[in-house]
Coordinates of C-alpha atoms in Angstrom, one line a residue:
Chain S
M1 CA 0.0 0.0 0.0
L2 CA 2.6 2.6 1.1
V3 CA 5.0 1.5 -1.6
S4 CA 2.4 1.9 -4.3
I5 CA 1.3 5.3 -3.0
V6 CA 4.9 6.6 -3.1
F7 CA 5.5 4.9 -6.4
D8 CA 2.5 6.5 -8.1
G9 CA 3.4 9.8 -6.5
V10 CA 6.9 9.6 -7.9
A11 CA 5.6 8.8 -11.4
Y12 CA 3.2 11.8 -11.1
A13 CA 6.1 13.9 -9.9
M14 CA 8.2 13.1 -12.9
I15 CA 5.5 14.5 -15.2
L16 CA 5.4 17.6 -13.1
F17 CA 9.2 17.9 -13.2
I18 CA 9.4 17.3 -17.0
I19 CA 6.8 19.9 -17.7
S20 CA 8.0 22.5 -15.2
V21 CA 11.7 22.4 -15.5
G22 CA 11.9 24.6 -18.6
L23 CA 9.6 27.1 -17.0
S24 CA 11.9 27.3 -14.0
V25 CA 15.0 28.1 -16.1
T26 CA 13.3 30.6 -18.4
M27 CA 11.6 32.4 -15.5
G28 CA 14.9 32.4 -13.7
M29 CA 16.8 33.9 -16.6
M30 CA 14.4 36.5 -17.9
G31 CA 12.3 37.1 -14.8
F32 CA 9.3 36.6 -17.1
V33 CA 6.1 35.5 -15.2
N34 CA 4.8 33.0 -17.7
L35 CA 1.5 31.5 -16.9
A36 CA 1.2 30.0 -20.4
H37 CA 3.9 27.3 -20.0
G38 CA 1.3 24.6 -19.7
V39 CA 0.2 25.4 -23.3
F40 CA 3.4 23.9 -24.6
A41 CA 2.7 20.7 -22.6
M42 CA -0.9 20.7 -23.9
A43 CA 0.3 21.2 -27.5
G44 CA 2.8 18.4 -27.0
G45 CA 0.0 16.1 -25.8
Y46 CA -2.2 16.9 -28.8
F47 CA 0.5 16.6 -31.4
T48 CA 1.6 13.3 -30.0
V49 CA -2.0 12.1 -30.4
S50 CA -2.2 13.5 -33.9
A51 CA 1.1 12.0 -34.9
M52 CA -0.1 8.6 -33.7
V53 CA -3.7 8.7 -35.0
A54 CA -3.4 10.7 -38.2
V55 CA 0.1 9.8 -39.3
G56 CA 0.4 6.4 -37.7
M57 CA 3.8 7.1 -36.0
P58 CA 4.8 4.8 -33.2
F59 CA 4.5 6.2 -29.6
L60 CA 8.3 6.5 -29.0
L61 CA 8.7 8.5 -32.2
A62 CA 5.7 10.6 -31.8
L63 CA 6.9 11.9 -28.4
P64 CA 10.2 13.5 -29.6
G65 CA 8.5 14.5 -32.8
A66 CA 5.9 16.5 -31.0
A67 CA 8.6 17.9 -28.7
V68 CA 10.7 19.2 -31.6
L69 CA 7.6 20.7 -33.3
V70 CA 6.5 22.5 -30.2
G71 CA 10.0 23.7 -29.4
V72 CA 10.3 25.3 -32.9
A73 CA 6.8 26.7 -32.7
S74 CA 7.5 28.2 -29.3
L75 CA 10.2 30.4 -30.9
V76 CA 7.7 32.1 -33.1
L77 CA 5.5 32.8 -30.0
E78 CA 8.6 34.1 -28.1
R79 CA 9.6 36.6 -30.8
L80 CA 6.0 37.7 -31.5
L81 CA 4.6 38.0 -28.0
Y82 CA 7.0 37.5 -25.2
A83 CA 10.0 39.5 -26.4
P84 CA 8.2 42.9 -26.4
L85 CA 7.5 42.4 -22.7
Y86 CA 10.8 41.3 -21.2
N87 CA 11.2 44.6 -19.4
A88 CA 7.5 45.2 -18.7
R89 CA 5.7 45.0 -15.4
E90 CA 4.8 41.6 -13.9
L91 CA 1.2 42.5 -14.3
D92 CA 1.5 42.8 -18.1
Q93 CA 3.4 39.5 -18.3
V94 CA 0.7 37.8 -16.3
L95 CA -2.0 39.2 -18.5
L96 CA -0.3 38.4 -21.7
S97 CA 0.2 34.8 -20.7
I98 CA -3.4 34.5 -19.5
G99 CA -4.4 35.7 -22.9
I100 CA -2.2 33.1 -24.6
V101 CA -3.7 30.4 -22.4
L102 CA -7.3 31.4 -23.3
M103 CA -6.5 31.6 -27.0
A104 CA -4.8 28.2 -26.9
A105 CA -7.7 26.6 -25.0
A106 CA -10.1 27.9 -27.6
A107 CA -8.0 26.9 -30.5
F108 CA -7.5 23.3 -29.3
T109 CA -11.3 23.0 -28.5
F110 CA -11.9 24.1 -32.0
A111 CA -9.4 21.6 -33.5
Y112 CA -9.9 18.6 -31.2
G113 CA -13.2 19.1 -29.5
P114 CA -13.9 19.8 -25.8
G115 CA -13.3 16.3 -24.4
P116 CA -10.1 14.7 -23.4
V117 CA -8.1 12.8 -26.0
S118 CA -6.6 9.4 -25.6
I119 CA -3.9 7.2 -27.2
D120 CA -3.2 3.5 -27.3
V121 CA 0.1 3.0 -25.4
P122 CA 2.1 0.2 -27.1
D123 CA 1.9 -3.2 -25.6
Y124 CA 5.5 -3.2 -24.2
L125 CA 4.5 -0.1 -22.1
S126 CA 1.2 -1.4 -20.8
G127 CA 0.6 -4.1 -18.3
Q128 CA 2.7 -4.8 -15.2
I129 CA 6.3 -5.5 -14.4
D130 CA 7.0 -8.2 -11.9
A131 CA 9.8 -7.1 -9.6
G132 CA 9.7 -10.3 -7.5
F133 CA 8.1 -9.0 -4.3
R134 CA 5.4 -7.1 -6.1
T135 CA 4.3 -5.8 -9.5
F136 CA 4.5 -2.3 -10.9
P137 CA 2.6 -0.8 -13.8
T138 CA 5.0 -0.7 -16.7
Y139 CA 4.0 2.8 -17.9
R140 CA 4.7 4.4 -14.6
V141 CA 8.1 2.7 -14.5
F142 CA 8.7 4.1 -17.9
L143 CA 7.7 7.6 -16.7
I144 CA 10.1 7.4 -13.8
A145 CA 12.9 6.2 -16.1
V146 CA 12.3 9.0 -18.6
G147 CA 12.2 11.6 -15.8
A148 CA 15.4 10.3 -14.3
V149 CA 17.2 10.2 -17.6
L150 CA 16.1 13.8 -18.4
A151 CA 17.0 15.0 -14.9
V152 CA 20.5 13.6 -15.3
A153 CA 20.9 14.9 -18.9
L154 CA 19.7 18.4 -17.9
W155 CA 21.9 18.4 -14.8
Y156 CA 24.9 17.4 -16.9
G157 CA 24.0 19.9 -19.6
V158 CA 23.7 22.8 -17.1
E159 CA 26.5 21.9 -14.7
R160 CA 29.1 20.4 -17.0
T161 CA 29.0 22.0 -20.4
T162 CA 30.0 25.5 -21.6
I163 CA 26.5 26.4 -22.7
G164 CA 25.2 25.3 -19.3
A165 CA 27.7 27.5 -17.6
R166 CA 26.5 30.4 -19.8
I167 CA 22.9 29.6 -18.8
R168 CA 23.8 29.6 -15.1
A169 CA 25.7 32.9 -15.5
A170 CA 22.6 34.5 -17.2
V171 CA 20.3 33.2 -14.5
D172 CA 22.6 34.5 -11.7
N173 CA 23.2 37.9 -13.1
R174 CA 21.9 38.7 -16.6
R175 CA 23.6 42.1 -16.9
M176 CA 27.0 40.8 -15.7
A177 CA 26.7 37.9 -18.2
E178 CA 26.0 40.3 -21.0
S179 CA 28.9 42.5 -20.1
V180 CA 31.3 39.6 -20.3
G181 CA 30.1 38.9 -23.8
I182 CA 27.4 36.3 -23.4
D183 CA 24.7 36.8 -26.0
V184 CA 21.9 36.4 -23.4
D185 CA 19.1 37.0 -26.0
S186 CA 20.0 34.1 -28.2
L187 CA 20.9 31.9 -25.2
F188 CA 17.5 32.6 -23.9
R189 CA 15.8 31.7 -27.2
F190 CA 17.7 28.4 -27.1
T191 CA 16.7 27.8 -23.5
F192 CA 13.1 28.8 -24.2
A193 CA 12.7 26.4 -27.2
L194 CA 14.4 23.6 -25.2
G195 CA 12.2 24.2 -22.2
S196 CA 9.0 24.3 -24.3
G197 CA 10.1 21.1 -26.2
V198 CA 10.7 19.2 -22.9
A199 CA 7.4 20.4 -21.6
A200 CA 5.8 19.1 -24.8
L201 CA 7.4 15.8 -24.1
G202 CA 5.9 15.9 -20.6
G203 CA 2.5 16.7 -22.2
G204 CA 2.8 13.7 -24.5
L205 CA 3.6 11.5 -21.5
A206 CA 0.8 13.0 -19.6
V207 CA -2.0 11.9 -22.1
E208 CA -2.1 8.4 -20.6
V209 CA -1.9 9.5 -16.9
L210 CA -3.5 12.9 -16.5
G211 CA -5.5 13.1 -19.7
V212 CA -5.1 16.0 -22.0
S213 CA -8.1 18.3 -22.8
P214 CA -8.4 22.0 -23.8
G215 CA -8.6 22.9 -20.2
F216 CA -5.2 21.3 -19.4
A217 CA -3.2 24.4 -19.4
I218 CA -5.6 26.2 -17.1
Q219 CA -6.2 23.2 -14.9
Y220 CA -2.6 22.5 -14.2
L221 CA -1.2 26.0 -14.5
V222 CA -1.3 26.5 -10.7
L223 CA 0.5 23.2 -10.1
F224 CA 3.4 24.0 -12.5
L225 CA 3.8 27.4 -11.0
I226 CA 3.7 26.0 -7.5
V227 CA 6.4 23.5 -8.4
V228 CA 8.6 26.2 -10.0
S229 CA 8.2 28.7 -7.2
V230 CA 8.6 26.1 -4.4
G231 CA 11.7 24.8 -6.0
G232 CA 13.2 28.2 -6.6
L233 CA 13.6 29.9 -10.0
G234 CA 16.3 28.7 -12.3
T235 CA 17.3 25.5 -10.5
I236 CA 16.9 22.1 -11.9
K237 CA 17.6 20.4 -8.6
G238 CA 15.0 22.6 -6.9
T239 CA 12.4 21.8 -9.5
L240 CA 13.0 18.1 -9.2
V241 CA 12.9 18.2 -5.4
A242 CA 9.7 20.3 -5.4
A243 CA 8.0 18.1 -7.9
L244 CA 8.9 15.0 -5.9
V245 CA 7.8 16.5 -2.6
L246 CA 4.5 18.0 -4.0
G247 CA 3.8 15.1 -6.3
V248 CA 4.1 12.5 -3.5
I249 CA 2.2 14.6 -0.9
D250 CA -0.6 15.4 -3.4
N251 CA -0.9 11.8 -4.4
A252 CA -0.8 10.5 -0.9
G253 CA -3.3 13.1 0.3
K254 CA -5.8 12.2 -2.4
Y255 CA -5.3 8.5 -1.7
L256 CA -5.6 8.5 2.1
W257 CA -8.2 11.3 2.4
P258 CA -10.1 11.4 -0.8
E259 CA -12.7 14.0 0.2
G260 CA -10.2 16.5 1.6
G261 CA -6.6 15.7 0.5
A262 CA -6.6 18.2 -2.4
F263 CA -5.9 21.2 -0.2
I264 CA -2.8 19.7 1.5
I265 CA -0.3 20.7 -1.2
Y266 CA -1.6 24.3 -1.2
A267 CA -1.1 24.4 2.6
V268 CA 2.4 23.0 2.1
T269 CA 3.1 25.5 -0.6
I270 CA 2.0 28.4 1.5
A271 CA 4.1 27.2 4.4
I272 CA 7.2 26.8 2.3
L273 CA 6.8 30.1 0.6
L274 CA 6.2 32.0 3.8
Y275 CA 9.4 30.5 5.2
R276 CA 11.4 30.7 2.1
P277 CA 9.9 33.3 -0.3
H278 CA 12.4 32.4 -3.1
G279 CA 11.7 28.7 -2.9
L280 CA 13.7 25.8 -1.4
F281 CA 16.8 26.2 -3.6
G282 CA 16.2 29.7 -5.0
R283 CA 18.4 32.7 -4.2
S284 CA 17.2 36.2 -4.0
H285 CA 18.6 38.3 -6.8
G286 CA 17.5 41.1 -9.1
Chain B
M1 CA 11.3 78.6 -16.9
A2 CA 7.8 79.9 -17.6
D3 CA 6.9 76.4 -18.8
A4 CA 8.1 74.9 -15.6
T5 CA 6.1 77.3 -13.5
R6 CA 3.0 76.7 -15.6
A7 CA 3.5 72.9 -15.2
R8 CA 3.8 73.3 -11.5
E9 CA 0.7 75.5 -11.3
R10 CA -1.2 72.9 -13.4
A11 CA -0.1 70.1 -11.1
T12 CA -1.1 72.1 -8.0
A13 CA -4.5 72.9 -9.6
H14 CA -4.9 69.2 -10.4
V15 CA -4.3 68.2 -6.8
V16 CA -6.7 70.8 -5.5
T17 CA -9.5 70.1 -7.9
A18 CA -9.2 66.4 -8.8
H19 CA -11.6 65.2 -6.1
R20 CA -14.4 67.5 -7.2
W21 CA -17.4 65.8 -8.9
R22 CA -17.6 66.4 -12.6
W23 CA -20.8 66.3 -14.7
V24 CA -19.5 63.3 -16.7
E25 CA -19.5 61.2 -13.5
A26 CA -23.3 61.1 -13.6
A27 CA -23.1 59.0 -16.8
P28 CA -22.9 55.5 -15.3
W29 CA -25.8 56.2 -13.0
L30 CA -27.9 57.6 -15.9
V31 CA -27.0 54.6 -18.0
A32 CA -28.0 52.3 -15.1
T33 CA -31.3 54.0 -14.7
G34 CA -31.9 54.2 -18.4
A35 CA -31.1 50.5 -18.8
F36 CA -33.8 49.7 -16.2
F37 CA -36.5 51.4 -18.2
L38 CA -35.3 50.5 -21.7
L39 CA -34.4 46.8 -21.0
P40 CA -36.5 45.7 -18.1
D41 CA -36.2 42.0 -19.2
Y42 CA -32.5 42.1 -18.8
M43 CA -32.3 43.0 -15.2
T44 CA -31.0 39.6 -14.1
L45 CA -27.9 40.3 -16.2
G46 CA -28.0 43.9 -15.0
T47 CA -27.8 42.8 -11.4
Q48 CA -24.8 40.5 -12.2
I49 CA -23.1 43.5 -14.0
V50 CA -23.7 45.7 -11.0
I51 CA -22.2 43.1 -8.7
T52 CA -19.2 42.6 -11.0
V53 CA -18.6 46.4 -11.2
M54 CA -18.4 46.4 -7.4
F55 CA -16.0 43.4 -7.4
A56 CA -13.8 45.0 -10.1
L57 CA -13.8 48.3 -8.1
S58 CA -12.5 46.5 -5.0
L59 CA -9.7 45.0 -7.2
D60 CA -8.9 48.5 -8.6
L61 CA -8.2 49.8 -5.1
I62 CA -5.4 47.4 -4.6
L63 CA -4.2 46.7 -8.2
G64 CA -4.9 50.0 -9.8
F65 CA -4.1 52.4 -7.0
A66 CA -1.8 50.5 -4.6
G67 CA -0.1 48.4 -7.3
I68 CA -0.6 45.1 -5.4
I69 CA -0.8 42.3 -7.9
T70 CA -3.0 39.4 -6.8
L71 CA -4.2 36.2 -8.6
G72 CA -6.6 35.3 -5.8
H73 CA -9.0 38.1 -5.2
A74 CA -11.9 35.7 -5.6
A75 CA -11.0 34.5 -2.1
Y76 CA -12.7 37.5 -0.5
F77 CA -15.6 37.5 -3.0
G78 CA -16.2 33.8 -2.0
V79 CA -15.8 34.4 1.7
G80 CA -18.5 37.1 1.5
A81 CA -20.7 34.9 -0.6
Y82 CA -20.4 31.9 1.7
A83 CA -20.7 34.0 4.9
C84 CA -23.9 35.6 3.7
G85 CA -25.3 32.3 2.4
M86 CA -24.4 30.3 5.5
L87 CA -25.9 33.0 7.8
S88 CA -29.3 32.5 6.1
A89 CA -29.1 28.7 5.4
H90 CA -27.7 27.6 8.8
L91 CA -28.6 30.4 11.3
G92 CA -31.8 31.6 9.7
W93 CA -30.5 35.2 9.6
T94 CA -32.8 36.4 6.9
E95 CA -32.7 40.2 7.3
P96 CA -30.7 41.1 4.1
V97 CA -29.0 44.4 5.0
S98 CA -27.6 43.3 8.3
A99 CA -26.5 40.0 6.7
L100 CA -24.6 42.0 4.1
F101 CA -22.9 44.0 6.8
A102 CA -21.9 40.8 8.6
A103 CA -20.6 39.2 5.5
T104 CA -18.6 42.3 4.6
L105 CA -17.0 42.3 8.1
V106 CA -16.1 38.7 7.8
A107 CA -14.5 39.2 4.4
A108 CA -12.7 42.3 5.7
F109 CA -11.4 40.4 8.7
V110 CA -10.1 37.5 6.5
G111 CA -8.6 40.2 4.2
W112 CA -6.9 41.9 7.2
L113 CA -5.6 38.6 8.6
S114 CA -4.2 37.4 5.3
G115 CA -3.0 40.9 4.4
L116 CA -0.9 41.0 7.5
V117 CA 1.1 38.0 6.1
L118 CA 0.7 38.6 2.3
M119 CA 1.8 42.2 2.2
R120 CA 5.3 41.3 3.5
Y121 CA 5.9 39.6 0.1
H122 CA 6.0 40.9 -3.4
G123 CA 6.6 39.8 -7.0
L124 CA 6.2 36.2 -8.0
T125 CA 6.0 35.0 -4.3
L126 CA 3.0 37.3 -3.7
L127 CA 1.3 36.1 -6.9
M128 CA 1.8 32.4 -5.8
L129 CA 0.7 33.1 -2.2
T130 CA -2.5 34.9 -3.2
L131 CA -3.3 32.2 -5.7
S132 CA -2.6 29.4 -3.2
V133 CA -4.7 31.1 -0.4
A134 CA -7.7 31.3 -2.8
I135 CA -7.4 27.7 -3.9
L136 CA -6.8 26.6 -0.3
L137 CA -10.1 28.2 0.7
Q138 CA -11.8 26.6 -2.2
Q139 CA -10.5 23.2 -1.4
L140 CA -11.4 23.7 2.3
A141 CA -15.0 24.7 1.2
N142 CA -15.0 21.5 -0.8
T143 CA -13.8 19.4 2.1
Y144 CA -16.2 20.8 4.8
S145 CA -19.3 20.2 2.7
D146 CA -21.4 19.9 5.9
F147 CA -21.2 23.6 6.2
T148 CA -20.7 24.8 2.6
G149 CA -22.7 22.2 0.6
G150 CA -19.4 21.3 -1.0
F151 CA -19.4 20.4 -4.7
D152 CA -23.2 20.4 -4.9
G153 CA -23.4 24.1 -3.7
L154 CA -25.0 25.8 -0.8
T155 CA -28.8 25.7 -1.0
G156 CA -31.6 26.9 1.4
I157 CA -30.6 30.5 1.2
Y158 CA -33.6 32.8 1.8
F159 CA -33.8 36.5 2.6
D160 CA -36.7 38.7 3.7
P161 CA -37.8 41.6 1.6
V162 CA -35.5 44.6 1.7
F163 CA -36.5 46.8 4.7
G164 CA -39.5 44.4 5.0
V165 CA -41.1 46.3 2.1
F166 CA -39.5 45.5 -1.3
E167 CA -40.4 42.0 -2.3
Y168 CA -38.1 40.1 -4.7
D169 CA -39.5 39.5 -8.2
L170 CA -38.8 37.0 -11.0
W171 CA -37.2 39.7 -13.1
S172 CA -34.7 40.8 -10.5
H173 CA -36.0 44.3 -10.5
T174 CA -35.7 44.6 -6.7
H175 CA -32.3 43.0 -6.7
Y176 CA -31.1 45.4 -9.4
W177 CA -32.0 48.6 -7.4
Y178 CA -30.8 47.0 -4.2
A179 CA -27.4 46.1 -5.7
L180 CA -27.2 49.5 -7.5
A181 CA -27.8 51.3 -4.2
W182 CA -25.0 49.4 -2.6
L183 CA -22.7 50.1 -5.5
A184 CA -23.4 53.8 -5.1
V185 CA -22.5 53.7 -1.4
V186 CA -19.3 51.7 -2.2
F187 CA -18.4 54.0 -5.0
V188 CA -18.6 57.1 -2.9
V189 CA -16.5 55.4 -0.2
A190 CA -13.9 54.2 -2.8
R191 CA -13.8 57.7 -4.4
R192 CA -13.2 59.3 -1.0
I193 CA -10.4 56.9 -0.3
V194 CA -8.7 57.4 -3.6
Y195 CA -8.6 61.2 -3.4
S196 CA -7.7 61.3 0.3
P197 CA -4.1 61.7 1.4
F198 CA -4.2 58.0 2.2
G199 CA -5.2 57.3 -1.4
R200 CA -2.4 59.5 -2.7
S201 CA 0.1 57.7 -0.5
L202 CA -1.1 54.4 -2.1
V203 CA -0.3 55.8 -5.5
G204 CA 3.1 56.8 -4.2
I205 CA 3.7 53.3 -2.9
R206 CA 2.7 51.9 -6.3
E207 CA 5.1 54.2 -8.1
N208 CA 8.0 53.9 -5.8
A209 CA 7.7 52.0 -2.5
L210 CA 11.4 52.7 -1.6
R211 CA 10.9 56.4 -1.8
M212 CA 7.7 56.2 0.2
H213 CA 9.7 54.4 2.9
A214 CA 12.3 57.2 2.7
V215 CA 9.8 59.9 3.2
G216 CA 8.5 58.1 6.3
A217 CA 5.2 56.7 5.0
P218 CA 4.2 53.5 6.8
V219 CA 4.1 51.4 3.6
F220 CA 3.2 48.1 5.1
R221 CA 0.4 49.5 7.3
R222 CA -1.1 51.4 4.3
Q223 CA -1.0 48.3 2.2
V224 CA -2.7 46.1 4.8
A225 CA -5.3 48.8 5.3
V226 CA -6.2 49.1 1.6
Y227 CA -6.1 45.3 1.3
T228 CA -8.6 45.0 4.2
V229 CA -10.9 47.6 2.6
S230 CA -10.7 45.9 -0.7
A231 CA -11.4 42.5 0.7
G232 CA -14.4 44.0 2.5
I233 CA -15.8 45.4 -0.7
A234 CA -15.1 42.2 -2.6
G235 CA -16.9 40.4 0.2
L236 CA -19.9 42.7 0.0
S237 CA -20.2 42.1 -3.8
G238 CA -19.9 38.3 -3.0
A239 CA -22.7 38.6 -0.4
L240 CA -24.9 40.5 -2.9
F241 CA -24.2 37.7 -5.4
A242 CA -25.4 35.1 -2.8
Q243 CA -28.5 37.1 -2.1
A244 CA -29.3 37.6 -5.8
N245 CA -28.8 34.0 -6.8
T246 CA -29.9 32.4 -3.5
F247 CA -27.2 29.8 -4.3
V248 CA -23.5 29.6 -3.8
T249 CA -21.1 27.1 -5.5
L250 CA -17.4 26.5 -5.2
D251 CA -16.6 28.5 -8.3
V252 CA -17.1 31.8 -6.3
L253 CA -13.6 31.0 -4.9
G254 CA -12.1 29.7 -8.1
F255 CA -9.0 30.9 -10.0
T256 CA -11.2 31.5 -13.0
R257 CA -13.2 34.2 -11.1
S258 CA -9.9 35.8 -9.9
G259 CA -8.7 35.8 -13.5
I260 CA -11.8 37.1 -15.1
I261 CA -12.2 40.0 -12.7
M262 CA -8.6 41.0 -13.4
I263 CA -9.3 40.8 -17.2
I264 CA -12.4 43.0 -16.8
L265 CA -10.5 45.6 -14.9
I266 CA -7.6 45.6 -17.3
L267 CA -10.0 45.9 -20.3
G268 CA -11.7 48.8 -18.7
G269 CA -8.6 50.5 -17.5
T270 CA -6.9 50.4 -14.1
G271 CA -6.4 53.1 -11.5
R272 CA -9.3 55.3 -12.6
L273 CA -12.3 53.8 -10.8
Y274 CA -14.5 54.0 -13.9
G275 CA -12.5 51.3 -15.6
A276 CA -14.4 48.9 -13.4
F277 CA -17.7 50.1 -14.9
V278 CA -16.6 50.1 -18.5
G279 CA -14.9 46.8 -18.3
A280 CA -17.7 45.0 -16.5
I281 CA -20.4 46.3 -18.9
V282 CA -18.4 45.6 -22.1
Y283 CA -17.3 42.2 -21.0
M284 CA -20.5 40.9 -19.6
V285 CA -22.8 42.2 -22.3
L286 CA -20.5 40.8 -25.0
E287 CA -20.2 37.5 -23.1
D288 CA -24.0 37.3 -22.8
E289 CA -24.3 37.8 -26.5
L290 CA -21.4 36.0 -28.0
S291 CA -20.8 33.0 -25.7
K292 CA -24.3 31.8 -26.5
L293 CA -23.3 31.5 -30.2
T294 CA -19.9 29.9 -29.9
P295 CA -18.1 29.6 -26.6
E296 CA -14.7 28.9 -28.3
F297 CA -14.8 32.1 -30.3
W298 CA -15.7 34.1 -27.2
E299 CA -12.8 32.5 -25.2
F300 CA -10.4 33.1 -28.1
G301 CA -11.7 36.7 -28.4
V302 CA -11.1 37.4 -24.7
G303 CA -7.5 36.0 -25.0
L304 CA -6.8 38.0 -28.1
A305 CA -8.2 41.2 -26.6
L306 CA -6.1 40.7 -23.5
V307 CA -2.9 40.2 -25.6
L308 CA -3.7 43.3 -27.7
V309 CA -4.5 45.4 -24.7
V310 CA -1.2 44.4 -23.1
L311 CA 0.8 45.0 -26.3
F312 CA -0.9 48.2 -27.6
A313 CA -3.3 49.7 -25.1
R314 CA -2.0 49.3 -21.5
N315 CA -4.6 51.7 -20.1
G316 CA -7.6 49.8 -21.4
I317 CA -10.7 51.1 -23.1
L318 CA -10.8 54.3 -21.1
G319 CA -7.1 54.9 -21.9
L320 CA -7.9 54.6 -25.6
L321 CA -10.7 57.1 -25.2
D322 CA -8.4 59.5 -23.4
R323 CA -5.9 59.2 -26.2
A324 CA -8.5 59.7 -28.9
R325 CA -9.7 62.8 -27.0
S326 CA -6.3 64.3 -26.8
L327 CA -5.6 63.6 -30.4
L328 CA -8.9 65.4 -31.4
A329 CA -8.0 68.3 -29.1
E330 CA -4.6 68.6 -30.9
R331 CA -6.3 68.4 -34.2
G332 CA -8.7 71.2 -33.2
R333 CA -5.9 73.5 -32.1

């Protein structure tokens, strides 16, 4: 019982992590309050479905395909809508991104209908894995594996490569990074596209577990923002820890106390933010 | 030199005369009265609009004047609505005016209590905290369904006729005038606040909190004070909502309500009181007409309008009117 609650919670947390991590880095770098990040995940979910249903792509190809597509498309959005507001007030950024969420929700309703979409997960990912002492749902094991691989890859990319060092520099102090010759603008575009693509991957993975419908971006917006702000802006480790803590707590709360467990993570979030306004691993700057 | 003197004189004149009532300010009330006689069948919508104007006005006090950004203002609307509804449904408190007062006090108290904590934070942290507080309240209302009716909503709300005289009717005519009278009271209070030294200091805090600290203004206390007043007004509008609908559901506390009221205020124009009127009327009339036809197009339209306002018309509809007027004035010269 306890094992399966924690296990499901970790699988759920991995989706939260995959979707939120890009948001954490882009918000940390540009200070842009982006409420529309879930749109990229939602688009990823829909494109994965389309690639499988309309084109007949296998699941494991549709996932990265959708991620690349969304990553490239997000660049257009970034140039067109986000870029003019990098130095604007928070309020304007909040409003702009709410506008984007509403437009996306309407557009996806128009294209795919108001209900949730579903996919047929391939046989090798459905069913159960027998670990000897108990069985685990294969798809959730797969989720945890993908999350772990991504976390390691992103950690390596940010901590051990030159471009990662540049990203860290830009998050820490954008002006200073610019004055030592880092092209923060194009670095940001790269990070933005990467983050959106990874979120789209998370959205594709979420279709089977959370379900993707036009309300997805609004429904989970709060959760992604909570993960990012509890973890601290611009930290991959923070996002991972926050996703794990909140994912497991949320899952356990809903399991053990079905009629009331939903408010626990908000109470936890408030407690953490009151105590550490910049999140668990965030630093105050700028 | 002469220019500078003249500018200073103009600024002084503005401070001295800004609070005076102008003839134009009769317009909303004339429109409200005219609407009653021209469109008597639409007074259910009219009542909702009046309530929304009041709610938007409460947000304008903190967002437009004090510059406090919140994503959870529905918390206080919902507290007012539930307080008023529960007074009637559980305690049998059916006198409407005193129930409104009570609900307003409850909401103001919750606003004061949460403001004492929230106003110590700003930026993204404040956004997340206000958002979380509202959703926490919503989830609590869902959990304690014995008191709130939970997901099914709070039923059994009944109120006596206003002053024991004015019976409620099917067309919401009584509710309309009742809500409008409350709006008039709230508006006069809000207007007094905005043009008072207290209100001016709020604008100072919005523009430059550091400098207000430096000149010795008690920034935190002022923010908590206006947050409390705003929560009270939001609660009053929520209580009116409960009385007019005799039904309260969980969505009074929802993120959607917080978001929509912000959109309404932004569309109308912030920091000018009348933005709440223009925004609420335009938004709700259009919603009533358009969302019946195609909900997706309405949703898309709201999103697009929001993006366009942010990119090109930061001061909303009233800001656009101002700009058009000054252009015309220049043309005329």
